[in-house]
PDB file of C-alpha atoms in Angstrom:
ATOM      1  CA  UNK A   1     -15.644   1.637 -15.949  1.00 69.00           C
ATOM      2  CA  UNK A   2     -14.849  -1.383 -13.632  1.00 81.00           C
ATOM      3  CA  UNK A   3     -16.749  -1.515 -10.421  1.00 95.00           C
ATOM      4  CA  UNK A   4     -13.770  -0.881  -8.160  1.00 97.00           C
ATOM      5  CA  UNK A   5     -12.692   2.054 -10.503  1.00 96.00           C
ATOM      6  CA  UNK A   6     -16.376   3.352 -10.011  1.00 97.00           C
ATOM      7  CA  UNK A   7     -15.828   2.829  -6.323  1.00 97.00           C
ATOM      8  CA  UNK A   8     -12.749   4.786  -6.180  1.00 98.00           C
ATOM      9  CA  UNK A   9     -14.205   7.688  -8.323  1.00 97.00           C
ATOM     10  CA  UNK A  10     -17.356   7.694  -5.915  1.00 97.00           C
ATOM     11  CA  UNK A  11     -14.917   7.954  -2.897  1.00 97.00           C
ATOM     12  CA  UNK A  12     -13.037  10.899  -4.804  1.00 98.00           C
ATOM     13  CA  UNK A  13      -9.820   8.784  -4.764  1.00 98.00           C
ATOM     14  CA  UNK A  14      -7.281   8.669  -7.568  1.00 98.00           C
ATOM     15  CA  UNK A  15      -4.444   6.493  -8.095  1.00 98.00           C
ATOM     16  CA  UNK A  16      -0.780   7.820  -8.482  1.00 98.00           C
ATOM     17  CA  UNK A  17       1.430   7.320 -11.470  1.00 97.00           C
ATOM     18  CA  UNK A  18       4.116   4.755 -11.286  1.00 96.00           C
ATOM     19  CA  UNK A  19       6.610   4.996  -8.636  1.00 93.00           C
ATOM     20  CA  UNK A  20       9.395   7.733  -9.701  1.00 90.00           C
ATOM     21  CA  UNK A  21      12.272   5.740  -8.456  1.00 86.00           C
ATOM     22  CA  UNK A  22      14.751   8.120  -6.588  1.00 78.00           C
ATOM     23  CA  UNK A  23      18.218   8.578  -8.250  1.00 82.00           C
ATOM     24  CA  UNK A  24      20.704   6.128  -7.670  1.00 84.00           C
ATOM     25  CA  UNK A  25      18.170   3.358  -6.731  1.00 82.00           C
ATOM     26  CA  UNK A  26      17.854   0.339  -8.916  1.00 86.00           C
ATOM     27  CA  UNK A  27      14.793  -2.097  -8.291  1.00 87.00           C
ATOM     28  CA  UNK A  28      15.483  -5.356 -10.255  1.00 90.00           C
ATOM     29  CA  UNK A  29      12.075  -6.792  -9.327  1.00 93.00           C
ATOM     30  CA  UNK A  30       8.676  -6.557 -10.319  1.00 94.00           C
ATOM     31  CA  UNK A  31       6.098  -4.463  -8.047  1.00 95.00           C
ATOM     32  CA  UNK A  32       3.530  -6.984  -8.810  1.00 98.00           C
ATOM     33  CA  UNK A  33       4.344 -10.804  -9.459  1.00 98.00           C
ATOM     34  CA  UNK A  34       1.502 -12.665 -10.703  1.00 98.00           C
ATOM     35  CA  UNK A  35       1.778 -16.445 -10.123  1.00 98.00           C
ATOM     36  CA  UNK A  36      -1.349 -18.417 -10.833  1.00 97.00           C
ATOM     37  CA  UNK A  37      -4.299 -17.226  -9.076  1.00 98.00           C
ATOM     38  CA  UNK A  38      -1.991 -14.926  -6.836  1.00 98.00           C
ATOM     39  CA  UNK A  39      -0.447 -11.613  -7.016  1.00 98.00           C
ATOM     40  CA  UNK A  40       2.524 -10.897  -4.844  1.00 98.00           C
ATOM     41  CA  UNK A  41       2.816  -7.266  -4.144  1.00 98.00           C
ATOM     42  CA  UNK A  42       6.237  -5.750  -3.224  1.00 97.00           C
ATOM     43  CA  UNK A  43       6.681  -3.280  -0.556  1.00 96.00           C
ATOM     44  CA  UNK A  44       5.131  -0.056  -1.530  1.00 96.00           C
ATOM     45  CA  UNK A  45       5.584   3.444   0.184  1.00 95.00           C
ATOM     46  CA  UNK A  46       3.455   6.477  -0.004  1.00 97.00           C
ATOM     47  CA  UNK A  47       3.208   8.387  -3.371  1.00 97.00           C
ATOM     48  CA  UNK A  48       2.107  11.719  -4.398  1.00 98.00           C
ATOM     49  CA  UNK A  49       0.056  11.863  -7.655  1.00 98.00           C
ATOM     50  CA  UNK A  50       3.030  12.415  -9.872  1.00 98.00           C
ATOM     51  CA  UNK A  51       4.602   9.061  -8.554  1.00 96.00           C
ATOM     52  CA  UNK A  52       7.219  10.603  -6.226  1.00 94.00           C
ATOM     53  CA  UNK A  53       7.463   9.594  -2.674  1.00 93.00           C
ATOM     54  CA  UNK A  54       5.112  11.617  -0.277  1.00 95.00           C
ATOM     55  CA  UNK A  55       6.144  12.781   3.081  1.00 95.00           C
ATOM     56  CA  UNK A  56       6.039  13.689   5.869  1.00 96.00           C
ATOM     57  CA  UNK A  57       9.237  11.650   6.373  1.00 95.00           C
ATOM     58  CA  UNK A  58      11.086  10.221   9.333  1.00 95.00           C
ATOM     59  CA  UNK A  59      10.361   8.305  12.044  1.00 96.00           C
ATOM     60  CA  UNK A  60       6.751   7.868  13.382  1.00 97.00           C
ATOM     61  CA  UNK A  61       6.496   8.795  17.154  1.00 97.00           C
ATOM     62  CA  UNK A  62       9.235  11.447  16.600  1.00 96.00           C
ATOM     63  CA  UNK A  63       9.171  13.150  13.316  1.00 95.00           C
ATOM     64  CA  UNK A  64       5.575  11.879  11.931  1.00 97.00           C
ATOM     65  CA  UNK A  65       2.606  11.714  14.190  1.00 98.00           C
ATOM     66  CA  UNK A  66       0.537   8.713  14.379  1.00 98.00           C
ATOM     67  CA  UNK A  67      -2.503  10.489  12.500  1.00 98.00           C
ATOM     68  CA  UNK A  68       0.032  11.513   9.810  1.00 98.00           C
ATOM     69  CA  UNK A  69       1.207   7.853   9.631  1.00 98.00           C
ATOM     70  CA  UNK A  70      -2.356   6.585   9.377  1.00 98.00           C
ATOM     71  CA  UNK A  71      -2.743   9.039   6.360  1.00 98.00           C
ATOM     72  CA  UNK A  72       0.615   7.833   4.651  1.00 98.00           C
ATOM     73  CA  UNK A  73      -0.780   4.318   5.042  1.00 98.00           C
ATOM     74  CA  UNK A  74      -3.781   5.191   3.226  1.00 98.00           C
ATOM     75  CA  UNK A  75      -1.606   6.729   0.382  1.00 98.00           C
ATOM     76  CA  UNK A  76       0.400   3.470   0.261  1.00 98.00           C
ATOM     77  CA  UNK A  77      -2.969   1.537  -0.428  1.00 98.00           C
ATOM     78  CA  UNK A  78      -3.567   3.951  -3.353  1.00 98.00           C
ATOM     79  CA  UNK A  79      -0.048   3.472  -4.530  1.00 98.00           C
ATOM     80  CA  UNK A  80      -0.467  -0.385  -4.313  1.00 98.00           C
ATOM     81  CA  UNK A  81      -3.868  -0.276  -6.189  1.00 98.00           C
ATOM     82  CA  UNK A  82      -2.234   1.742  -9.065  1.00 98.00           C
ATOM     83  CA  UNK A  83       0.363  -0.939  -9.444  1.00 98.00           C
ATOM     84  CA  UNK A  84      -2.272  -3.681  -9.258  1.00 98.00           C
ATOM     85  CA  UNK A  85      -4.323  -2.034 -11.789  1.00 98.00           C
ATOM     86  CA  UNK A  86      -1.425  -1.445 -14.148  1.00 98.00           C
ATOM     87  CA  UNK A  87      -0.477  -5.145 -13.790  1.00 97.00           C
ATOM     88  CA  UNK A  88      -3.740  -6.731 -13.966  1.00 98.00           C
ATOM     89  CA  UNK A  89      -5.675  -4.497 -16.227  1.00 97.00           C
ATOM     90  CA  UNK A  90      -8.393  -4.127 -13.834  1.00 97.00           C
ATOM     91  CA  UNK A  91      -8.806  -4.096 -10.050  1.00 98.00           C
ATOM     92  CA  UNK A  92     -12.126  -6.139 -10.675  1.00 97.00           C
ATOM     93  CA  UNK A  93      -9.767  -9.126 -11.055  1.00 98.00           C
ATOM     94  CA  UNK A  94      -8.967  -9.174  -7.236  1.00 98.00           C
ATOM     95  CA  UNK A  95     -11.129 -11.800  -5.736  1.00 98.00           C
ATOM     96  CA  UNK A  96      -9.820 -11.236  -2.096  1.00 98.00           C
ATOM     97  CA  UNK A  97      -6.897  -9.654  -0.088  1.00 98.00           C
ATOM     98  CA  UNK A  98      -5.100 -12.398   1.611  1.00 97.00           C
ATOM     99  CA  UNK A  99      -2.452 -10.908   3.688  1.00 98.00           C
ATOM    100  CA  UNK A 100      -1.139  -7.531   4.471  1.00 98.00           C
ATOM    101  CA  UNK A 101       2.399  -6.787   6.148  1.00 98.00           C
ATOM    102  CA  UNK A 102       2.753  -3.315   7.464  1.00 98.00           C
ATOM    103  CA  UNK A 103       6.190  -1.755   8.356  1.00 98.00           C
ATOM    104  CA  UNK A 104       6.313   1.493  10.234  1.00 98.00           C
ATOM    105  CA  UNK A 105       9.648   3.470  10.510  1.00 97.00           C
ATOM    106  CA  UNK A 106       9.216   3.887  14.279  1.00 97.00           C
ATOM    107  CA  UNK A 107      11.049   5.781  16.877  1.00 96.00           C
ATOM    108  CA  UNK A 108      12.352   4.000  19.863  1.00 97.00           C
ATOM    109  CA  UNK A 109       9.496   3.230  22.268  1.00 97.00           C
ATOM    110  CA  UNK A 110       6.816   3.900  19.577  1.00 98.00           C
ATOM    111  CA  UNK A 111       4.243   1.034  19.825  1.00 97.00           C
ATOM    112  CA  UNK A 112       1.240   2.199  17.928  1.00 98.00           C
ATOM    113  CA  UNK A 113       2.162   0.409  14.559  1.00 98.00           C
ATOM    114  CA  UNK A 114      -1.474  -1.094  14.198  1.00 98.00           C
ATOM    115  CA  UNK A 115      -3.142   2.124  14.500  1.00 98.00           C
ATOM    116  CA  UNK A 116      -0.746   3.333  11.717  1.00 98.00           C
ATOM    117  CA  UNK A 117      -1.291   0.308   9.298  1.00 98.00           C
ATOM    118  CA  UNK A 118      -5.139   0.765   9.968  1.00 98.00           C
ATOM    119  CA  UNK A 119      -5.123   3.615   7.428  1.00 98.00           C
ATOM    120  CA  UNK A 120      -4.276   0.828   4.666  1.00 98.00           C
ATOM    121  CA  UNK A 121      -6.721  -1.656   6.011  1.00 98.00           C
ATOM    122  CA  UNK A 122      -9.519   0.862   6.471  1.00 98.00           C
ATOM    123  CA  UNK A 123      -9.034   2.031   2.849  1.00 98.00           C
ATOM    124  CA  UNK A 124      -8.913  -1.515   1.453  1.00 98.00           C
ATOM    125  CA  UNK A 125     -12.000  -2.511   3.305  1.00 98.00           C
ATOM    126  CA  UNK A 126     -13.883   0.767   2.300  1.00 98.00           C
ATOM    127  CA  UNK A 127     -13.044   0.033  -1.441  1.00 98.00           C
ATOM    128  CA  UNK A 128     -13.389  -3.736  -1.691  1.00 98.00           C
ATOM    129  CA  UNK A 129     -16.080  -4.352   1.077  1.00 97.00           C
ATOM    130  CA  UNK A 130     -15.955  -6.407   3.940  1.00 97.00           C
ATOM    131  CA  UNK A 131     -15.799  -9.765   2.282  1.00 97.00           C
ATOM    132  CA  UNK A 132     -13.213  -9.092  -0.583  1.00 98.00           C
ATOM    133  CA  UNK A 133     -11.393  -6.566   1.468  1.00 98.00           C
ATOM    134  CA  UNK A 134     -10.807  -8.771   4.530  1.00 98.00           C
ATOM    135  CA  UNK A 135      -7.166  -9.699   5.022  1.00 98.00           C
ATOM    136  CA  UNK A 136      -4.698 -11.062   7.615  1.00 98.00           C
ATOM    137  CA  UNK A 137      -2.327  -8.448   8.608  1.00 98.00           C
ATOM    138  CA  UNK A 138       0.900  -7.843  10.573  1.00 98.00           C
ATOM    139  CA  UNK A 139       1.875  -4.319  11.694  1.00 98.00           C
ATOM    140  CA  UNK A 140       5.673  -4.026  12.843  1.00 97.00           C
ATOM    141  CA  UNK A 141       8.223  -1.277  13.789  1.00 97.00           C
ATOM    142  CA  UNK A 142      11.322  -1.083  11.929  1.00 95.00           C
ATOM    143  CA  UNK A 143      14.546   0.753  12.719  1.00 93.00           C
ATOM    144  CA  UNK A 144      14.705   2.148   9.056  1.00 90.00           C
ATOM    145  CA  UNK A 145      13.035   1.813   5.827  1.00 87.00           C
ATOM    146  CA  UNK A 146      14.405   2.192   2.339  1.00 80.00           C
ATOM    147  CA  UNK A 147      15.355   5.488   0.532  1.00 67.00           C
ATOM    148  CA  UNK A 148      17.439   7.815   2.478  1.00 62.00           C
ATOM    149  CA  UNK A 149      14.443  10.482   2.785  1.00 63.00           C
ATOM    150  CA  UNK A 150      13.094   8.241   5.612  1.00 85.00           C
ATOM    151  CA  UNK A 151       9.898   6.821   4.404  1.00 92.00           C
ATOM    152  CA  UNK A 152       7.608   6.437   7.203  1.00 96.00           C
ATOM    153  CA  UNK A 153       5.584   3.481   6.134  1.00 97.00           C
ATOM    154  CA  UNK A 154       5.933   0.733   3.666  1.00 97.00           C
ATOM    155  CA  UNK A 155       3.383  -2.122   3.081  1.00 98.00           C
ATOM    156  CA  UNK A 156       3.494  -5.339   1.080  1.00 98.00           C
ATOM    157  CA  UNK A 157       0.419  -7.659   0.301  1.00 98.00           C
ATOM    158  CA  UNK A 158      -0.681 -10.944  -1.412  1.00 98.00           C
ATOM    159  CA  UNK A 159      -3.983 -10.891  -3.140  1.00 98.00           C
ATOM    160  CA  UNK A 160      -6.117 -13.671  -4.793  1.00 98.00           C
ATOM    161  CA  UNK A 161      -7.101 -13.397  -8.469  1.00 98.00           C
ATOM    162  CA  UNK A 162     -10.150 -14.141 -10.595  1.00 94.00           C
ATOM    163  CA  UNK A 163      -9.219 -15.976 -13.900  1.00 79.00           C
TER     164      UNK A 163
END
C-alpha cells in the first residue's frame, strides 16, 4: 500500500468510484490531463461512494449552510484524489500541490467562499502534510455551477509530479 493510501486508511477515508455522469451530459475531456511533470485536474464536484453527485444541492448561503459547503468541499477533495489515483496509478507520485481554484454556487450576498473551500484545503493538508500539501488558492462565488441539480461546490487543481 502506498504511503498516501495508508494515510487515507489511517484517517478512515475512502475514495469514490469514477464520476457517474448525469444523463444527457457529455464530457469530451480528461478529468486529469498529465503533461510532463504536471497534472491538470478538471473541475470536480462532491461525490458519493458510488460515483453519483453528492448533496445537499443548491446555493450556499440559501439552500446549503457554510458548514455543509465545507463538508462538500472535503468530498470534492476525495473525488479529485480518486481521479488522480486512477490516472497516476499511485498518489505517491504527487510531489506537491501547485494551485487550487474553488468555485462556490453562492446565494446573492454570500461572501464566505474561502471558509467553504477550506474543507478541500484542510483535507489536502491533512493527507499530504504541510510541505507537499501546500498550495496557492482562489475561492470565488458563482451564480451557477454545472449539472441542473445545483452542485454547491466545484474545484479544479494543478499538481506537480514525481517521475
